[in-house]
Short mmCIF file of C-alpha atoms and ligand atoms in Angstrom, two decimals:
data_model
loop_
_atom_site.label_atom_id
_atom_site.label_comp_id
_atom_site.label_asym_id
_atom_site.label_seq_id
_atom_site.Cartn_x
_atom_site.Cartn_y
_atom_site.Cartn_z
CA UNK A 1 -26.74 -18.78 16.32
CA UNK A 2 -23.79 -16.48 15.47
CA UNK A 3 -25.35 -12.74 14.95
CA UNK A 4 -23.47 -9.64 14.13
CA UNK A 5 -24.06 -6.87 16.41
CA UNK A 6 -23.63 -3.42 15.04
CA UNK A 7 -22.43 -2.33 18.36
CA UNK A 8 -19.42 -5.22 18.03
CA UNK A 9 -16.41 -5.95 17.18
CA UNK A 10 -16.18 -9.37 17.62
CA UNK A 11 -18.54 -11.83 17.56
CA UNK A 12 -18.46 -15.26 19.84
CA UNK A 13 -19.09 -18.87 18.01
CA UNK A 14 -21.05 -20.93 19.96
CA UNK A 15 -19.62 -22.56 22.43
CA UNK A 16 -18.08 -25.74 22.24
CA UNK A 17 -20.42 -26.90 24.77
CA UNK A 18 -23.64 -26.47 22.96
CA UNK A 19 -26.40 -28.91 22.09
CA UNK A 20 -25.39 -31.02 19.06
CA UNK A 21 -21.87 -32.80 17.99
CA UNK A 22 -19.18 -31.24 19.68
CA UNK A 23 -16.59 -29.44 18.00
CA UNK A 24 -12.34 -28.99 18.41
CA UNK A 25 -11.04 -27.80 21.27
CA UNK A 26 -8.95 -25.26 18.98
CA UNK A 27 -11.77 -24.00 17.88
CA UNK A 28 -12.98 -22.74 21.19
CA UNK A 29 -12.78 -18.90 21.97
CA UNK A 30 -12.79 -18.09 17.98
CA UNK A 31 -13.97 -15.00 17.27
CA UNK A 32 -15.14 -13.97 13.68
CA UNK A 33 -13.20 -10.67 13.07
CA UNK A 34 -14.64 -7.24 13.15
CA UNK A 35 -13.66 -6.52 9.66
CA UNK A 36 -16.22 -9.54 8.48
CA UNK A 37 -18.85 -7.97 10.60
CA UNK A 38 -18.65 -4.46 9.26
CA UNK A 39 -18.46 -5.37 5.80
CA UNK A 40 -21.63 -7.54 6.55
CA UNK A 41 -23.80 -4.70 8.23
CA UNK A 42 -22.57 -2.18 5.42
CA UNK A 43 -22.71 -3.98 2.30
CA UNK A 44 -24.74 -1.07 1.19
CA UNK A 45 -24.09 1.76 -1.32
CA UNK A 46 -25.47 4.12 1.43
CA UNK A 47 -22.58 3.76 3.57
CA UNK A 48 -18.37 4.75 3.00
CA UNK A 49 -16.94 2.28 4.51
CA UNK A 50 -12.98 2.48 5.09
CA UNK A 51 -13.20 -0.97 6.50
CA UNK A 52 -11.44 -3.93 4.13
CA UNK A 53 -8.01 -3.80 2.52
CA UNK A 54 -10.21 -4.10 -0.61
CA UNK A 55 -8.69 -3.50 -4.30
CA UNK A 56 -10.34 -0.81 -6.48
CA UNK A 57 -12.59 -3.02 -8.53
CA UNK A 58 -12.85 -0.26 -10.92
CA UNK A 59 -9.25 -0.44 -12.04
CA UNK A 60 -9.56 -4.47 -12.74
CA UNK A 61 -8.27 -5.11 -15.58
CA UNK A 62 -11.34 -6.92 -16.63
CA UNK A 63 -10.87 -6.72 -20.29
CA UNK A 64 -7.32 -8.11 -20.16
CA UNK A 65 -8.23 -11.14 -18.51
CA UNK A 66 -11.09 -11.57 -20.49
CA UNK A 67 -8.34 -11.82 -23.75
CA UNK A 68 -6.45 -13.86 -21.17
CA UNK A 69 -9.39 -16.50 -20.17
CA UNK A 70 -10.15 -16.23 -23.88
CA UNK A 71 -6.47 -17.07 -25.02
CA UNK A 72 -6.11 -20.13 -22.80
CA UNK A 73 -9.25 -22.05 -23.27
CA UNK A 74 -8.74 -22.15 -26.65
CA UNK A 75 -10.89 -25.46 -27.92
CA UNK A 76 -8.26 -25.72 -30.64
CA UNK A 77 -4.93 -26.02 -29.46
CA UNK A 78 -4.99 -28.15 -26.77
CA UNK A 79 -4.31 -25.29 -23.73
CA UNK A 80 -8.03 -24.74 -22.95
CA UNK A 81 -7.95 -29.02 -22.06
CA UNK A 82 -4.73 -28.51 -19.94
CA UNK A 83 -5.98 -25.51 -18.41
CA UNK A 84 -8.96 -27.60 -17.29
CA UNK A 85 -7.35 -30.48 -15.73
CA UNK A 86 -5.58 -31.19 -12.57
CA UNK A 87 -1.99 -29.68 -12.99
CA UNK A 88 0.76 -30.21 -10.11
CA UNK A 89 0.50 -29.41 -6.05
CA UNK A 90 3.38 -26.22 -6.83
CA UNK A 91 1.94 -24.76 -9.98
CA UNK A 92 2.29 -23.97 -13.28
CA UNK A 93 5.62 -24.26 -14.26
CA UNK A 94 5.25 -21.08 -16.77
CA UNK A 95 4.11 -19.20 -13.94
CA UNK A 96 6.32 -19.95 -11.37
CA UNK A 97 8.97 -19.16 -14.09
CA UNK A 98 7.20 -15.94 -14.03
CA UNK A 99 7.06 -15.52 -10.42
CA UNK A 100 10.69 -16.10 -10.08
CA UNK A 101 11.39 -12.94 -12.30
CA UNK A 102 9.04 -10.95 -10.28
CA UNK A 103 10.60 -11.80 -7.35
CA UNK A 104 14.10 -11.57 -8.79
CA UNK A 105 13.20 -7.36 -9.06
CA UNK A 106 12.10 -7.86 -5.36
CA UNK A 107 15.95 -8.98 -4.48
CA UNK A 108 15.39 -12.55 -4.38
CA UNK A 109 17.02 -15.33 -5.96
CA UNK A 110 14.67 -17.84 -6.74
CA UNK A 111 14.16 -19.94 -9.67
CA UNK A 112 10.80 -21.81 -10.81
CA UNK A 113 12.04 -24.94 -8.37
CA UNK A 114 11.60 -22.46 -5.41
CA UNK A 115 8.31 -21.13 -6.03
CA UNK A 116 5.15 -22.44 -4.92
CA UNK A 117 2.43 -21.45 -6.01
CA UNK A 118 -0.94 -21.10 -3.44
CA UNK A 119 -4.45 -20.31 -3.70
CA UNK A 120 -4.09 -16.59 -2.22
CA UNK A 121 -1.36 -15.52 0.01
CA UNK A 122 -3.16 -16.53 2.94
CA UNK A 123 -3.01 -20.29 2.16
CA UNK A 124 0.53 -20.07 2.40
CA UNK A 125 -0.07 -19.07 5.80
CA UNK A 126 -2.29 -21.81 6.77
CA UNK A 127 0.63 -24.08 4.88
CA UNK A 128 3.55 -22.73 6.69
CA UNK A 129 1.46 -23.56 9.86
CA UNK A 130 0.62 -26.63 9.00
CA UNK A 131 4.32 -27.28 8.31
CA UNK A 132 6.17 -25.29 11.26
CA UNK A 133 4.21 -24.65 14.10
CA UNK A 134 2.85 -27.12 16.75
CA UNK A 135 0.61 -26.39 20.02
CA UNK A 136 2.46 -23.78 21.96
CA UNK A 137 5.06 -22.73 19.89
CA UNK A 138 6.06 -18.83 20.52
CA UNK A 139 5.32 -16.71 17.55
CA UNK A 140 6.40 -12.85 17.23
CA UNK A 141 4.57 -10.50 15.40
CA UNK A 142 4.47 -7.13 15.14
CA UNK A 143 2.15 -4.74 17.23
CA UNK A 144 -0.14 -3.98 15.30
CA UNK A 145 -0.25 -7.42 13.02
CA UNK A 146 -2.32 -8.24 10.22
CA UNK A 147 -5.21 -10.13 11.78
CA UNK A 148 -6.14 -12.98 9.67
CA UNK A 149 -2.42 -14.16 10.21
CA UNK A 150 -3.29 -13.63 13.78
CA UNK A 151 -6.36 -15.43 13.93
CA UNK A 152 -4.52 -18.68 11.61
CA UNK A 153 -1.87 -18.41 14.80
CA UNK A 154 -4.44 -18.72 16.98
CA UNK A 155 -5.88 -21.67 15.15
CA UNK A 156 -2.41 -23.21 15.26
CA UNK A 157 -2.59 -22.79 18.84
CA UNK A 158 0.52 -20.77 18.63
CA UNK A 159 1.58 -18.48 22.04
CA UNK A 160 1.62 -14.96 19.51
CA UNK A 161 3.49 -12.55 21.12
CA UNK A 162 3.63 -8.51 19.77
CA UNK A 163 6.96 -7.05 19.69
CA UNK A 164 7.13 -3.20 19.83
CA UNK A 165 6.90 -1.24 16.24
CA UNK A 166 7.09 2.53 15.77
CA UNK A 167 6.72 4.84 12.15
CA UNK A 168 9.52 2.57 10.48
CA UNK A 169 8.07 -0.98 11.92
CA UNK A 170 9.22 -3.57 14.04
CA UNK A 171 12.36 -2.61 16.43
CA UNK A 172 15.16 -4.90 16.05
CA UNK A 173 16.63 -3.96 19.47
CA UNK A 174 13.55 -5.04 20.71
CA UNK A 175 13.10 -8.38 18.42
CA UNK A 176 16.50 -9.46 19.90
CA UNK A 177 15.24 -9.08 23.43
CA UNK A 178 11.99 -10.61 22.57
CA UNK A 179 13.72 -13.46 20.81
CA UNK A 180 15.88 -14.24 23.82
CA UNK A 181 13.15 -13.96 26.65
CA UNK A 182 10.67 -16.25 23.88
CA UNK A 183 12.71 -18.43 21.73
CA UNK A 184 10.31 -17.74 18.95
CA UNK A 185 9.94 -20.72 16.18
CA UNK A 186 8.37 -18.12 13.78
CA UNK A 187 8.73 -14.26 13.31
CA UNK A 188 5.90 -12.84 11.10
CA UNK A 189 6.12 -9.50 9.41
CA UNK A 190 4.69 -7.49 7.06
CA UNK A 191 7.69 -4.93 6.26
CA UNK A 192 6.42 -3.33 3.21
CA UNK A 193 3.35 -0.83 3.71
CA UNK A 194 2.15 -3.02 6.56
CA UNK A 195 -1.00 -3.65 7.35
CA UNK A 196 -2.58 -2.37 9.14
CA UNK A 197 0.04 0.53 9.37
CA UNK A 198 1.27 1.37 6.42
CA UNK A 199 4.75 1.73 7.59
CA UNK A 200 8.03 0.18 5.56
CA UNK A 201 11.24 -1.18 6.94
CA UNK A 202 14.32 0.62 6.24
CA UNK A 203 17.05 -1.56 4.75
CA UNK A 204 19.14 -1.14 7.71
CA UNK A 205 16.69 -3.11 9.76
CA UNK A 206 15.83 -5.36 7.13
CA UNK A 207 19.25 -6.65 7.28
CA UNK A 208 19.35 -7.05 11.17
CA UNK A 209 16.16 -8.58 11.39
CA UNK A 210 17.77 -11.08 8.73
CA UNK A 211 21.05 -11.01 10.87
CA UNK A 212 18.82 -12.30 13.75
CA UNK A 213 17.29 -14.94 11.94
CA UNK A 214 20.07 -16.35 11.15
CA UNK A 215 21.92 -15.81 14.49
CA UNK A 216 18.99 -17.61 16.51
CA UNK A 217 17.82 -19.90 14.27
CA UNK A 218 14.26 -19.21 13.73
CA UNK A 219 11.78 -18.98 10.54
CA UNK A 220 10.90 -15.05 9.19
CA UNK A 221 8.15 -15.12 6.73
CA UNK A 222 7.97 -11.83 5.26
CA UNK A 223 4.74 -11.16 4.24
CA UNK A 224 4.61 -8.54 0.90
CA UNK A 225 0.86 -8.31 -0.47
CA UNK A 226 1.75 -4.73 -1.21
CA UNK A 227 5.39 -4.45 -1.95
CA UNK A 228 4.63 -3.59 -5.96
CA UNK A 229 2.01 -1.17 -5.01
CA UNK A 230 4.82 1.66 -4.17
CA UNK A 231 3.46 5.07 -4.95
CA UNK A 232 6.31 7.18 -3.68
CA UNK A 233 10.21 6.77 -2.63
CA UNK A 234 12.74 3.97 -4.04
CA UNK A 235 11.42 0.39 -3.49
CA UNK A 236 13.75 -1.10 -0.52
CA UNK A 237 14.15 -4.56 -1.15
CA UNK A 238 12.98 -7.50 0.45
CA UNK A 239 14.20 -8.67 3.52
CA UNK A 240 14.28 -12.81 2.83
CA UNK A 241 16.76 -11.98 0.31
CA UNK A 242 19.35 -11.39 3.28
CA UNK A 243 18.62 -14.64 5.07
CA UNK A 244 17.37 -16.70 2.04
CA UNK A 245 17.51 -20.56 4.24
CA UNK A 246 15.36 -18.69 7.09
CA UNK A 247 12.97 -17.00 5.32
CA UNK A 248 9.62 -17.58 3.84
CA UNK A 249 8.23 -14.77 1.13
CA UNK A 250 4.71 -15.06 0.63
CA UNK A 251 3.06 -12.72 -2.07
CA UNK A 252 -0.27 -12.44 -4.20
CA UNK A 253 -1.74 -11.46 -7.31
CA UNK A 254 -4.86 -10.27 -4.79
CA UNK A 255 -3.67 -6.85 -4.71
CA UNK A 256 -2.44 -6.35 -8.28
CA UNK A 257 -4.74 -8.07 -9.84
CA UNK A 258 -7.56 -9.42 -8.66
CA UNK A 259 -8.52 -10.94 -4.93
CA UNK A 260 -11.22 -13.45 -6.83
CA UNK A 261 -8.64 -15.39 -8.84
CA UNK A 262 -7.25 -16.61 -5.12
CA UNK A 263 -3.59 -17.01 -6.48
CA UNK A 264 -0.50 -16.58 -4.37
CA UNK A 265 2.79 -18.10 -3.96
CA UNK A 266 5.99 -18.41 -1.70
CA UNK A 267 9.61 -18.81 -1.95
CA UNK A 268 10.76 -21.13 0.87
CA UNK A 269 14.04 -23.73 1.13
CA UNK A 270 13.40 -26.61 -0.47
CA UNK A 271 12.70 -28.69 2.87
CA UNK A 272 10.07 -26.63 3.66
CA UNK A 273 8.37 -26.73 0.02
CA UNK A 274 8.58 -30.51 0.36
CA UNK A 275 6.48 -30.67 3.09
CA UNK A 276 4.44 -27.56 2.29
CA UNK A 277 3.50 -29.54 -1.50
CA UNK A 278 2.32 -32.88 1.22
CA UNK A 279 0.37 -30.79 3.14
CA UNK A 280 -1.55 -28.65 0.04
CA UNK A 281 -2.36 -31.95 -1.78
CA UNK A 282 -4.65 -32.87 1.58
CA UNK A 283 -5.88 -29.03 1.60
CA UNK A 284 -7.15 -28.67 -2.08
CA UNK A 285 -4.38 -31.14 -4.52
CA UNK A 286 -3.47 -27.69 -6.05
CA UNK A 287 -5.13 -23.78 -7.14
CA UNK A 288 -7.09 -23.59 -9.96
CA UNK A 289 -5.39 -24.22 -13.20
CA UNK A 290 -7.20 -22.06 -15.40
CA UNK A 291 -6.70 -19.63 -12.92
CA UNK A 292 -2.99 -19.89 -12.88
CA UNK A 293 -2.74 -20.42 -16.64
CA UNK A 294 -4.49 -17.25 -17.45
CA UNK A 295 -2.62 -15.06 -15.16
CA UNK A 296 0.67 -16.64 -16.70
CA UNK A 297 -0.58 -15.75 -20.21
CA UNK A 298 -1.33 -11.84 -18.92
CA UNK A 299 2.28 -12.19 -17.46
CA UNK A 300 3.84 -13.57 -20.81
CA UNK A 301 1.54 -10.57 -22.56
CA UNK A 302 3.70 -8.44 -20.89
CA UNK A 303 0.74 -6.84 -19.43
CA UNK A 304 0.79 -6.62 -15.62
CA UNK A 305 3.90 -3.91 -15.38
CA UNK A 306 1.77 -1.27 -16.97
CA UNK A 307 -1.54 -2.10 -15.01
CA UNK A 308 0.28 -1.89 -11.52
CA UNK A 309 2.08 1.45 -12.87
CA UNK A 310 -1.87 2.38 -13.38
CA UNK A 311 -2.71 1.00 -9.82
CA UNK A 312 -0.15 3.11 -7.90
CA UNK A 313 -1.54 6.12 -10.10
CA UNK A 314 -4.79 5.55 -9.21
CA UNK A 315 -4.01 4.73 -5.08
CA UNK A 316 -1.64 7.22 -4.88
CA UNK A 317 -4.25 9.98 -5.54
CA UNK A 318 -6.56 8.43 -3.43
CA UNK A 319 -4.06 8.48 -0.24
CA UNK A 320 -3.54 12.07 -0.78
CA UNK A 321 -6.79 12.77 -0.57
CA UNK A 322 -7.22 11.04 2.58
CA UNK A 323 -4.20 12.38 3.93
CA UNK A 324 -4.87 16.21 2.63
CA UNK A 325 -7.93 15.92 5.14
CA UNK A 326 -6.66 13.77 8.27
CA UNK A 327 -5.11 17.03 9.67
CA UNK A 328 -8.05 18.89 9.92
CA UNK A 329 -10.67 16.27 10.55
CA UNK A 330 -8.35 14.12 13.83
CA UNK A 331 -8.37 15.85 17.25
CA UNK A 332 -5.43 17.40 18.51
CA UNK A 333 -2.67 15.12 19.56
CA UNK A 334 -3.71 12.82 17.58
CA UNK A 335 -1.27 10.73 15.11
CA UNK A 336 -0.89 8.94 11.62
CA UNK A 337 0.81 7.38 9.11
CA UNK A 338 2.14 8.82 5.32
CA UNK A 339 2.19 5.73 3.61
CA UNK A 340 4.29 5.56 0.49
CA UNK A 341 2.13 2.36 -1.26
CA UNK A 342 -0.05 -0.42 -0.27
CA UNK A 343 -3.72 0.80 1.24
CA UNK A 344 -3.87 1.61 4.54
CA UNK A 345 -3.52 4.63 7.28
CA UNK A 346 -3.23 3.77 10.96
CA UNK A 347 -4.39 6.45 13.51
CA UNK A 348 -3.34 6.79 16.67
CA UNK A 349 -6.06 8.98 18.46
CA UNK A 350 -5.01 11.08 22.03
CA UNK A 351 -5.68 9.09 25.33
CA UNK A 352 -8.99 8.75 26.60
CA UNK A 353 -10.64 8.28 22.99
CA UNK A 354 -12.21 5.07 21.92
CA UNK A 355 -12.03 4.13 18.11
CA UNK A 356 -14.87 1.41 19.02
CA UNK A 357 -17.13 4.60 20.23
CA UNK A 358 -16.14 6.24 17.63
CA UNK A 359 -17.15 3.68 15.49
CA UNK A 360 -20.48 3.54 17.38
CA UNK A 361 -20.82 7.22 16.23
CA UNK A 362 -19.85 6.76 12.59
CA UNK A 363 -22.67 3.96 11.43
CA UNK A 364 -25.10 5.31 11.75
CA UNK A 365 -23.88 9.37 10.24
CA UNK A 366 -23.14 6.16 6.84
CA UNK A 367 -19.53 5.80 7.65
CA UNK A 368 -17.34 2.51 9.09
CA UNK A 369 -13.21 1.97 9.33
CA UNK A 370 -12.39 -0.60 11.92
CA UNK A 371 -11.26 -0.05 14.77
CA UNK A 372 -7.25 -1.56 15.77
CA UNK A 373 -8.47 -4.03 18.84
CA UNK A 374 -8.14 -6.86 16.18
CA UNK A 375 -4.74 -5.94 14.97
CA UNK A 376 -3.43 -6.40 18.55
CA UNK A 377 -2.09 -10.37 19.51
CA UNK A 378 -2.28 -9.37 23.59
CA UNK A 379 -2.38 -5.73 25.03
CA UNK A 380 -5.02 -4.22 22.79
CA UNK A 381 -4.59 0.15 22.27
CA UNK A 382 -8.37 1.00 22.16
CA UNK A 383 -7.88 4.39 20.89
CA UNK A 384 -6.26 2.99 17.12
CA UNK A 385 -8.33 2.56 14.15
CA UNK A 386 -7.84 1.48 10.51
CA UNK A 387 -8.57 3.59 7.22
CA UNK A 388 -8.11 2.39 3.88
CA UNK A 389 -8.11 4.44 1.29
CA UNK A 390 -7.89 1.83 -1.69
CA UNK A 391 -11.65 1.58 -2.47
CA UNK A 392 -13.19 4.94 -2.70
CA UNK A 393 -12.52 7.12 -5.50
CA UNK A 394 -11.39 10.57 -4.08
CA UNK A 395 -14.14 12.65 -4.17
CA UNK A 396 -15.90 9.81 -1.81
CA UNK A 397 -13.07 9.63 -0.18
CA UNK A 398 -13.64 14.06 0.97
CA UNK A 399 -17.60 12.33 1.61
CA UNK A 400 -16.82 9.88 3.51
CA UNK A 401 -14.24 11.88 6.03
CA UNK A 402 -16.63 14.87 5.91
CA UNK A 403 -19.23 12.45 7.61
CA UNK A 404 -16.41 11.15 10.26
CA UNK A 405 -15.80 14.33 11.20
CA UNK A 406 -19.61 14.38 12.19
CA UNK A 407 -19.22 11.34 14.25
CA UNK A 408 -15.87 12.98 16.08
CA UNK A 409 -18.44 15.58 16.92
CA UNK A 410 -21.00 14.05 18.25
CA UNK A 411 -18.48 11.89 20.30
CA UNK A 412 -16.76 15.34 21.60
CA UNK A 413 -20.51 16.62 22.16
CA UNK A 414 -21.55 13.48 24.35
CA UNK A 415 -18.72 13.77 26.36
CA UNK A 416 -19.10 17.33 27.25
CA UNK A 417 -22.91 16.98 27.77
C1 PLP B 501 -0.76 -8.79 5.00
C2 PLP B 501 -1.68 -9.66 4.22
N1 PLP B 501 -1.37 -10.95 4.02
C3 PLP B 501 -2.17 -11.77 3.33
C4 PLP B 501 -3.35 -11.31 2.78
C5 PLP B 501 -4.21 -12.30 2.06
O1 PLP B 501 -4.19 -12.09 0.71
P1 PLP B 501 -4.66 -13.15 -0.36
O2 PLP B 501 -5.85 -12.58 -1.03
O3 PLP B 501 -3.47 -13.29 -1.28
O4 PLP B 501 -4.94 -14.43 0.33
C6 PLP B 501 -3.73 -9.99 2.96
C7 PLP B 501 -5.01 -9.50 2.43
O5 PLP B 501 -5.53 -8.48 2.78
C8 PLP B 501 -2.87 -9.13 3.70
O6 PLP B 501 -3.17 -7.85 3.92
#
């Protein structure tokens, strides 16, 4: 029996070995991630939780797609029928057409042909796996990485291996040396407002990083959830546009619309989206029409620009917030991140500080985050944690930090006593 422990992180699945059928070898040593467990023990209104990278469901645009559901289940013109029936393994054609504007502003060429359209971004991981990456194969990430890709690496039974970051992201002096100790099949990154970092890659590195790819020869799939959720600065465009036959650019309407539609997509080479469109029809044959048909009818309604210029509004407040108070409320020595979009602040707390104890202190004063162990693919830095600032509005967000600053006391406290 799996049971979350509010003193965990990570929780064991049974062992392979236990009574009853056995199960996959792969399978063995899989640890449900501490983010799952928190938001299980604090699904309650009683406690801020900092945890997820979890949209403001306030600021769904619930009345939009309800004109948008409305419009294409229409009994009368034939579009509610199509919208209910199978459709093809890539898409909508409509919306890829739509996708490959969107990503057009991002600084790739694409057209509807090179769009693929998935049921969250995440699937596109778990098809790009499927696709590229068999037992063994040396993956880089970056250190701190975003740890569901991790875990779908690990599933892959991939050898992930973290390659230095610092404020502007991954190192490209160091992804050269890392790329000729590892010969790496796959580099994963998340360059815009990373999670769990928040950090963006300057074009200069973008381009190198690109340069390497195409140098050595191996896959980058840039991973950009967040890219459209820029607060501050000049967007910097994406790096797959500079090495367009290596890379792989996933995105998702998750984070600019709505998680619970579960539509994604990625722009890949054609080879890749041939065998990416085999390996979805065995997965789930395609993502929901209706889903896809009523996000291309918001699209065509010309009504997603203005709701993401709302969304930035509305996060952008919310990180200063967070960040007005960090300085006060984080020990001395301690460091973080500015983001400029997305959702998330890492924190780098002074040696000899544990974000898990921490944590241990927080629950019960009604306050969670998570702490970084999970964001690390081998040498773990115990004394990171996680905020997001995406979910609260900013008056819980003052609550919620007031009450961490509790828990850094009583962790100073039981030290000294
Ligand atoms: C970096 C990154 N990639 C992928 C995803 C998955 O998003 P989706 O809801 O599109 O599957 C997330 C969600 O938090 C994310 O942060």
């Amino acid at each position: 029996v799996v049971i979350a422990r509010a003193d965990s992180t990570a929780v064991r699945l049974p062992p392979v070995a236990a009574p009853g059928p056995a199960l996959a070898r792969r399978v063995e040593g899989l640890e449900s991630t501490a983010i799952r467990n928190i938001l299980a023990l604090l699904a309650s209104e009683e406690v801020i939780h900092f945890g997820g990278g979890i949209p403001a469901a306030e600021a769904f645009d619930v009345s939009g797609f309800r004109d948008a559901f409305q419009a294409v289940l229409d009994p009368h013109d034939g579009s509610g029928r199509r919208a209910l029936q199978y459709g093809l393994v890539e898409g909508d054609v409509a919306l890829r057409e739509a996708i490959a504007e969107r990503v057009g502003r991002r600084g790739i060429e694409a057209t509807a042909a090179d769009v693929f359209v998935t049921s969250g971004s995440q699937q596109a991981l778990d098809l790009i796996c499927a696709a590229c990456i068999d037992e063994g194969d040396v993956i880089l990430v970056e250190r701190p990485s975003y740890l569901a890709g991790l875990q779908r690496f690990a599933l892959a039974q991939a050898d992930v291996v973290s390659v230095p970051c610092d404020e502007e992201g991954i190192d490209p002096d160091a992804l050269e040396d890392a790329v000729r100790r590892r010969s790496p099949k796959l580099v994963y990154l998340v360059p815009t407002f990373q999670n769990p970092t928040g950090s963006t890659l300057p074009l200069e590195r973008r381009r190198a990083v690109a340069r390497l790819a195409e140098r050595y020869g191996f896959w980058v799939v840039e991973d950009d959830p967040y890219g459209e959720l820029r607060f501050r600065g000049d967007p910097v465009p994406a790096l797959s546009g500079y090495a367009p036959a290596h890379a792989v650019y996933l995105s998702s309407f998750s984070k600019t619309i709505a998680p619970g539609l579960r539509v994604g997509w990625m722009v890949a080479p054609a080879g890749l989206l041939d065998v990416a469109r085999v390996v979805k029809q065995s997965k789930d044959i395609h993502t929901s029409a209706v889903a896809q048909a009523a996000i291309a009818h918001y699209l065509a309604a010309g009504r997603l620009d203005g709701h993401v210029r709302y969304l930035c509004d509305v996060y952008r407040e919310r990180q200063e917030a967070m960040s007005a108070l960090l300085a006060e409320l984080l020990p001395d020595g301690a460091r973080w991140t500015e983001p400029d979009g997305g959702m998330f602040v890492w924190v780098e707390l002074p040696e000899g500080w544990m974000a898990q104890q921490l944590l241990d202190a927080a629950i019960p004063r009604g306050v969670a985050f998570v702490p970084g162990q999970p964001f690390f693919a081998d040498t773990v830095s115990e004394e990171t944690l996680r905020l997001s600032y995406s979910n609260h509005a900013p008056g819980r967000i003052r609550e919620g930090l007031a009450r961490l600053a509790g828990a850094f006391e009583a962790v100073v406290g039981g030290a000294r006593a």
